[in-house]
Amino acid sequence: MILVDSWKLKTSDSEVALIEEFTFLNGRKVMMRRLEETITLRCRNRCLSCPQPKMRADIPWEVVSSGLEEYSRRTDRRLAEMELVLTGGEPTLSKSFLDIARLGRTLGFGAVSVISSSENFADMSLARAIYDAGVRRLLLSFHSHRPKAYHLFTGTRGQFNRAVRGLSNCLRLPFTQVTCNMVINRLNYRDVPAHASFLSKLSSAPSVRAPLSLLLSVMEENPRWDLLCVPHRTAAPYIRLACEQGALPIRRFMGDWTMPVCVAGLGKSASRL
């Protein structure tokens, strides 16, 4: 467990309370064979669906490293069968990011993964650096193949081309798995088939060395997101069409509310999820 008072924050009391509620007391999550480690709250984007508070702070190296080392000593799980997932915020903005990734491999985790935004890897040197540090799986946010929708959802300007270039850079390295996360919302739900086709073209380039798949996060029935949410039955025909086209593997549904496969009406295509 990560305790807030274990390090000093240069923030107001109200911000400390937010951090405590949203991140640190729940910062380490164990789900089956995945250990999720929040290493920063900093991020360049302002995604409309992001539950993180409007706070920008790193968790110091000493806190993260000591927590991981303690977990490795006390757990009854075999670390070689577990995946360490570095998340945030935007984990690549943490000054200790590469050191934490290396520590994960040193401690014996079977895989080290990163949840990030594809635009952060527009610089090929960062993509190579995380691969050299031992990261082998990437979950990259890429919510629309249309620049306008991308910028509206992420709260950015002029970042779409960087996002495409970052994704292309990652695909050129031999990662064992690259997955694009698409949060389905009112800005993009009709675009799921075209989005999958766009990603398929990127993954078909001669220089590609990593497999690419698409992960769909469905937003529904959360009062915080009423203006963005799309009912399952409204989005289902577009998801079904994307699965039937088979342009790109669709791994599974996830999100605040998960769309039942029966609602999507996928039939035999359900095996792709």
Short mmCIF file of C-alpha atoms in Angstrom, two decimals:
data_model
loop_
_atom_site.label_atom_id
_atom_site.label_comp_id
_atom_site.label_asym_id
_atom_site.label_seq_id
_atom_site.Cartn_x
_atom_site.Cartn_y
_atom_site.Cartn_z
CA MET A 1 0.00 0.00 0.00
CA ILE A 2 1.31 3.44 -0.88
CA LEU A 3 0.79 5.99 1.86
CA VAL A 4 0.35 9.67 1.07
CA ASP A 5 2.33 10.86 4.09
CA SER A 6 5.36 8.80 3.02
CA TRP A 7 6.54 11.70 0.88
CA LYS A 8 6.05 15.45 0.70
CA LEU A 9 3.76 17.02 -1.86
CA LYS A 10 4.15 20.61 -3.01
CA THR A 11 0.41 21.03 -3.26
CA SER A 12 -2.48 22.47 -1.32
CA ASP A 13 -4.32 20.41 1.28
CA SER A 14 -7.29 19.99 -1.05
CA GLU A 15 -5.06 18.60 -3.80
CA VAL A 16 -3.46 16.18 -1.36
CA ALA A 17 -6.93 14.93 -0.46
CA LEU A 18 -7.74 14.40 -4.11
CA ILE A 19 -4.56 12.48 -4.70
CA GLU A 20 -5.20 10.34 -1.64
CA GLU A 21 -8.73 9.53 -2.73
CA PHE A 22 -8.09 8.91 -6.42
CA THR A 23 -4.64 7.46 -6.60
CA PHE A 24 -2.35 6.55 -3.76
CA LEU A 25 -4.60 4.53 -1.49
CA ASN A 26 -5.69 2.59 -4.56
CA GLY A 27 -2.51 3.07 -6.55
CA ARG A 28 -1.48 -0.55 -6.62
CA LYS A 29 -4.08 -2.89 -8.09
CA VAL A 30 -3.72 -6.64 -8.38
CA MET A 31 -6.06 -8.20 -10.94
CA MET A 32 -5.49 -11.92 -11.39
CA ARG A 33 -1.91 -11.99 -12.69
CA ARG A 34 -1.53 -8.28 -13.33
CA LEU A 35 0.00 -5.78 -10.95
CA GLU A 36 -0.88 -2.20 -11.93
CA GLU A 37 1.48 0.44 -10.61
CA THR A 38 0.58 4.14 -10.80
CA ILE A 39 3.87 6.05 -11.06
CA THR A 40 2.71 9.59 -11.89
CA LEU A 41 -0.36 11.79 -12.27
CA ARG A 42 1.23 14.02 -14.87
CA CYS A 43 -0.17 14.01 -18.40
CA ARG A 44 -0.12 16.32 -21.41
CA ASN A 45 -3.62 15.38 -22.49
CA ARG A 46 -7.00 16.27 -21.00
CA CYS A 47 -9.08 13.32 -22.20
CA LEU A 48 -12.80 13.78 -21.65
CA SER A 49 -13.19 10.33 -20.10
CA CYS A 50 -10.20 10.47 -17.76
CA PRO A 51 -11.12 9.93 -14.09
CA GLN A 52 -7.84 11.36 -12.80
CA PRO A 53 -7.99 14.62 -10.81
CA LYS A 54 -6.54 17.74 -12.39
CA MET A 55 -3.32 17.17 -10.53
CA ARG A 56 0.23 16.90 -11.77
CA ALA A 57 2.70 15.07 -9.54
CA ASP A 58 5.13 12.16 -9.74
CA ILE A 59 5.38 9.39 -7.19
CA PRO A 60 9.06 9.39 -6.18
CA TRP A 61 11.35 6.56 -7.20
CA GLU A 62 11.97 5.62 -3.57
CA VAL A 63 8.27 5.03 -2.94
CA VAL A 64 7.66 2.99 -6.08
CA SER A 65 10.83 0.92 -5.87
CA SER A 66 10.45 0.09 -2.19
CA GLY A 67 6.81 -0.85 -2.75
CA LEU A 68 7.64 -3.19 -5.63
CA GLU A 69 10.50 -4.78 -3.73
CA GLU A 70 8.28 -5.33 -0.69
CA TYR A 71 5.56 -6.84 -2.87
CA SER A 72 8.06 -9.20 -4.50
CA ARG A 73 9.16 -10.41 -1.06
CA ARG A 74 5.70 -10.89 0.43
CA THR A 75 3.57 -12.16 -2.43
CA ASP A 76 2.73 -15.82 -2.71
CA ARG A 77 2.42 -15.47 -6.48
CA ARG A 78 5.17 -16.45 -8.88
CA LEU A 79 6.43 -13.18 -10.32
CA ALA A 80 7.51 -14.94 -13.50
CA GLU A 81 3.81 -15.58 -14.18
CA MET A 82 2.78 -11.98 -13.49
CA GLU A 83 2.64 -8.84 -15.59
CA LEU A 84 3.75 -5.50 -14.15
CA VAL A 85 1.69 -2.72 -15.74
CA LEU A 86 3.03 0.84 -15.44
CA THR A 87 0.32 3.46 -15.61
CA GLY A 88 -0.55 7.00 -14.57
CA GLY A 89 -1.24 9.75 -15.60
CA GLU A 90 1.19 9.39 -18.43
CA PRO A 91 3.89 7.03 -17.08
CA THR A 92 6.53 8.04 -19.63
CA LEU A 93 6.60 11.53 -18.07
CA SER A 94 7.91 10.15 -14.79
CA LYS A 95 11.61 10.83 -14.36
CA SER A 96 11.97 7.31 -12.94
CA PHE A 97 10.00 5.58 -15.69
CA LEU A 98 12.84 3.65 -17.34
CA ASP A 99 14.38 2.75 -13.97
CA ILE A 100 11.05 1.35 -12.77
CA ALA A 101 10.68 -0.72 -15.94
CA ARG A 102 14.19 -2.13 -15.46
CA LEU A 103 13.46 -2.87 -11.81
CA GLY A 104 10.40 -4.86 -12.82
CA ARG A 105 12.50 -7.16 -14.97
CA THR A 106 15.23 -7.38 -12.32
CA LEU A 107 12.69 -8.45 -9.69
CA GLY A 108 11.56 -11.22 -12.02
CA PHE A 109 8.17 -10.11 -13.39
CA GLY A 110 7.36 -12.20 -16.44
CA ALA A 111 6.35 -9.13 -18.47
CA VAL A 112 6.48 -5.37 -18.10
CA SER A 113 3.75 -3.41 -19.85
CA VAL A 114 2.96 0.28 -20.26
CA ILE A 115 -0.36 2.09 -20.60
CA SER A 116 0.38 5.26 -22.55
CA SER A 117 -0.69 7.58 -25.35
CA SER A 118 0.74 6.82 -28.77
CA GLU A 119 1.80 10.44 -29.35
CA ASN A 120 4.46 10.08 -26.66
CA PHE A 121 6.43 7.78 -28.96
CA ALA A 122 6.61 10.17 -31.90
CA ASP A 123 10.27 10.34 -30.88
CA MET A 124 11.65 6.95 -31.94
CA SER A 125 14.38 7.17 -29.32
CA LEU A 126 11.80 6.85 -26.51
CA ALA A 127 10.20 3.81 -28.15
CA ARG A 128 13.63 2.17 -28.40
CA ALA A 129 14.50 3.18 -24.82
CA ILE A 130 11.46 1.49 -23.30
CA TYR A 131 12.08 -1.64 -25.35
CA ASP A 132 15.70 -1.71 -24.19
CA ALA A 133 14.46 -1.25 -20.60
CA GLY A 134 12.50 -4.49 -20.86
CA VAL A 135 9.00 -3.34 -21.80
CA ARG A 136 7.37 -5.83 -24.16
CA ARG A 137 3.68 -4.96 -24.18
CA LEU A 138 2.03 -1.62 -24.92
CA LEU A 139 -1.54 -0.41 -24.47
CA LEU A 140 -1.70 2.84 -26.42
CA SER A 141 -4.64 5.25 -26.36
CA PHE A 142 -5.70 6.15 -29.89
CA HIS A 143 -9.38 7.08 -29.86
CA SER A 144 -10.03 8.24 -33.41
CA HIS A 145 -8.48 8.14 -36.87
CA ARG A 146 -10.11 11.52 -37.57
CA PRO A 147 -7.97 14.46 -36.40
CA LYS A 148 -10.90 16.62 -35.27
CA ALA A 149 -12.45 13.90 -33.12
CA TYR A 150 -9.03 12.95 -31.75
CA HIS A 151 -8.28 16.51 -30.66
CA LEU A 152 -11.74 17.07 -29.18
CA PHE A 153 -11.58 13.89 -27.10
CA THR A 154 -8.00 14.31 -25.89
CA GLY A 155 -8.23 18.06 -25.31
CA THR A 156 -5.18 18.68 -27.49
CA ARG A 157 -4.27 20.60 -30.61
CA GLY A 158 -2.02 19.43 -33.40
CA GLN A 159 -1.16 16.11 -31.75
CA PHE A 160 -2.89 13.74 -34.17
CA ASN A 161 0.07 13.39 -36.54
CA ARG A 162 2.36 12.76 -33.59
CA ALA A 163 -0.01 10.06 -32.36
CA VAL A 164 0.05 8.28 -35.72
CA ARG A 165 3.83 8.58 -35.96
CA GLY A 166 4.23 7.28 -32.38
CA LEU A 167 2.09 4.26 -33.09
CA SER A 168 4.02 3.55 -36.30
CA ASN A 169 7.32 3.81 -34.41
CA CYS A 170 6.18 1.26 -31.82
CA LEU A 171 5.06 -1.15 -34.53
CA ARG A 172 8.53 -1.02 -36.06
CA LEU A 173 10.03 -2.57 -32.91
CA PRO A 174 9.65 -6.24 -31.90
CA PHE A 175 7.21 -5.74 -29.01
CA THR A 176 5.30 -8.92 -28.28
CA GLN A 177 2.00 -7.04 -28.18
CA VAL A 178 0.77 -3.56 -29.15
CA THR A 179 -2.86 -2.80 -28.41
CA CYS A 180 -4.75 0.38 -29.28
CA ASN A 181 -7.42 1.42 -26.81
CA MET A 182 -10.46 3.14 -28.33
CA VAL A 183 -12.91 4.63 -25.84
CA ILE A 184 -16.25 4.50 -27.62
CA ASN A 185 -18.24 7.71 -27.20
CA ARG A 186 -20.54 10.06 -29.11
CA LEU A 187 -17.61 11.48 -31.07
CA ASN A 188 -16.44 8.20 -32.56
CA TYR A 189 -18.87 5.28 -32.19
CA ARG A 190 -19.86 5.34 -35.86
CA ASP A 191 -16.18 5.21 -36.81
CA VAL A 192 -15.28 1.84 -35.27
CA PRO A 193 -15.11 -0.06 -38.62
CA ALA A 194 -13.13 2.72 -40.34
CA HIS A 195 -10.91 3.08 -37.28
CA ALA A 196 -10.07 -0.62 -37.38
CA SER A 197 -9.31 -0.38 -41.11
CA PHE A 198 -7.05 2.62 -40.53
CA LEU A 199 -5.08 0.73 -37.89
CA SER A 200 -4.93 -2.33 -40.13
CA LYS A 201 -3.20 -0.31 -42.84
CA LEU A 202 -0.63 0.95 -40.33
CA SER A 203 0.06 -2.60 -39.17
CA SER A 204 0.51 -3.82 -42.75
CA ALA A 205 3.52 -1.62 -43.52
CA PRO A 206 6.65 -3.57 -44.58
CA SER A 207 8.64 -2.25 -41.61
CA VAL A 208 6.17 -3.52 -38.98
CA ARG A 209 7.58 -6.06 -36.52
CA ALA A 210 4.96 -6.04 -33.73
CA PRO A 211 1.40 -7.46 -33.81
CA LEU A 212 -1.40 -4.90 -33.42
CA SER A 213 -4.87 -5.39 -31.97
CA LEU A 214 -7.78 -3.14 -31.00
CA LEU A 215 -9.33 -2.93 -27.56
CA LEU A 216 -12.74 -1.26 -27.13
CA SER A 217 -13.69 0.56 -23.93
CA VAL A 218 -17.40 1.31 -23.68
CA MET A 219 -18.72 4.31 -21.77
CA GLU A 220 -22.28 4.01 -20.52
CA GLU A 221 -24.43 4.81 -17.50
CA ASN A 222 -21.94 6.93 -15.61
CA PRO A 223 -23.38 10.31 -14.54
CA ARG A 224 -19.98 11.97 -14.94
CA TRP A 225 -19.98 11.11 -18.63
CA ASP A 226 -23.63 11.60 -19.63
CA LEU A 227 -22.79 13.90 -22.55
CA LEU A 228 -20.32 11.36 -23.97
CA CYS A 229 -21.99 8.04 -23.33
CA VAL A 230 -23.55 5.95 -26.08
CA PRO A 231 -26.09 3.21 -25.29
CA HIS A 232 -24.79 -0.26 -26.02
CA ARG A 233 -27.44 -0.96 -28.63
CA THR A 234 -26.56 2.24 -30.46
CA ALA A 235 -22.87 1.38 -30.73
CA ALA A 236 -23.34 -2.39 -31.24
CA PRO A 237 -24.02 -2.37 -35.03
CA TYR A 238 -20.76 -0.54 -35.70
CA ILE A 239 -18.77 -2.84 -33.41
CA ARG A 240 -20.38 -5.87 -35.03
CA LEU A 241 -19.46 -4.58 -38.49
CA ALA A 242 -15.85 -4.03 -37.43
CA CYS A 243 -15.66 -7.62 -36.13
CA GLU A 244 -17.23 -9.03 -39.28
CA GLN A 245 -14.84 -7.09 -41.52
CA GLY A 246 -11.95 -8.68 -39.68
CA ALA A 247 -9.55 -5.87 -40.56
CA LEU A 248 -7.90 -6.07 -37.15
CA PRO A 249 -8.09 -8.44 -34.16
CA ILE A 250 -10.43 -7.06 -31.49
CA ARG A 251 -9.28 -8.45 -28.19
CA ARG A 252 -12.03 -7.74 -25.66
CA PHE A 253 -14.36 -5.13 -24.24
CA MET A 254 -13.53 -3.22 -21.10
CA GLY A 255 -14.47 0.02 -19.42
CA ASP A 256 -16.83 1.57 -16.92
CA TRP A 257 -19.57 -0.70 -18.21
CA THR A 258 -18.72 -3.65 -20.41
CA MET A 259 -20.93 -4.36 -23.41
CA PRO A 260 -22.30 -7.91 -23.23
CA VAL A 261 -21.40 -9.91 -26.32
CA CYS A 262 -25.05 -10.93 -26.69
CA VAL A 263 -26.08 -7.26 -26.97
CA ALA A 264 -23.49 -6.68 -29.66
CA GLY A 265 -24.98 -9.65 -31.51
CA LEU A 266 -21.56 -10.89 -32.55
CA GLY A 267 -22.35 -14.58 -32.80
CA LYS A 268 -19.29 -16.44 -34.05
CA SER A 269 -17.31 -13.18 -34.02
CA ALA A 270 -17.42 -13.31 -30.22
CA SER A 271 -14.45 -15.66 -30.32
CA ARG A 272 -12.34 -12.70 -31.46
CA LEU A 273 -12.90 -10.88 -28.16
#
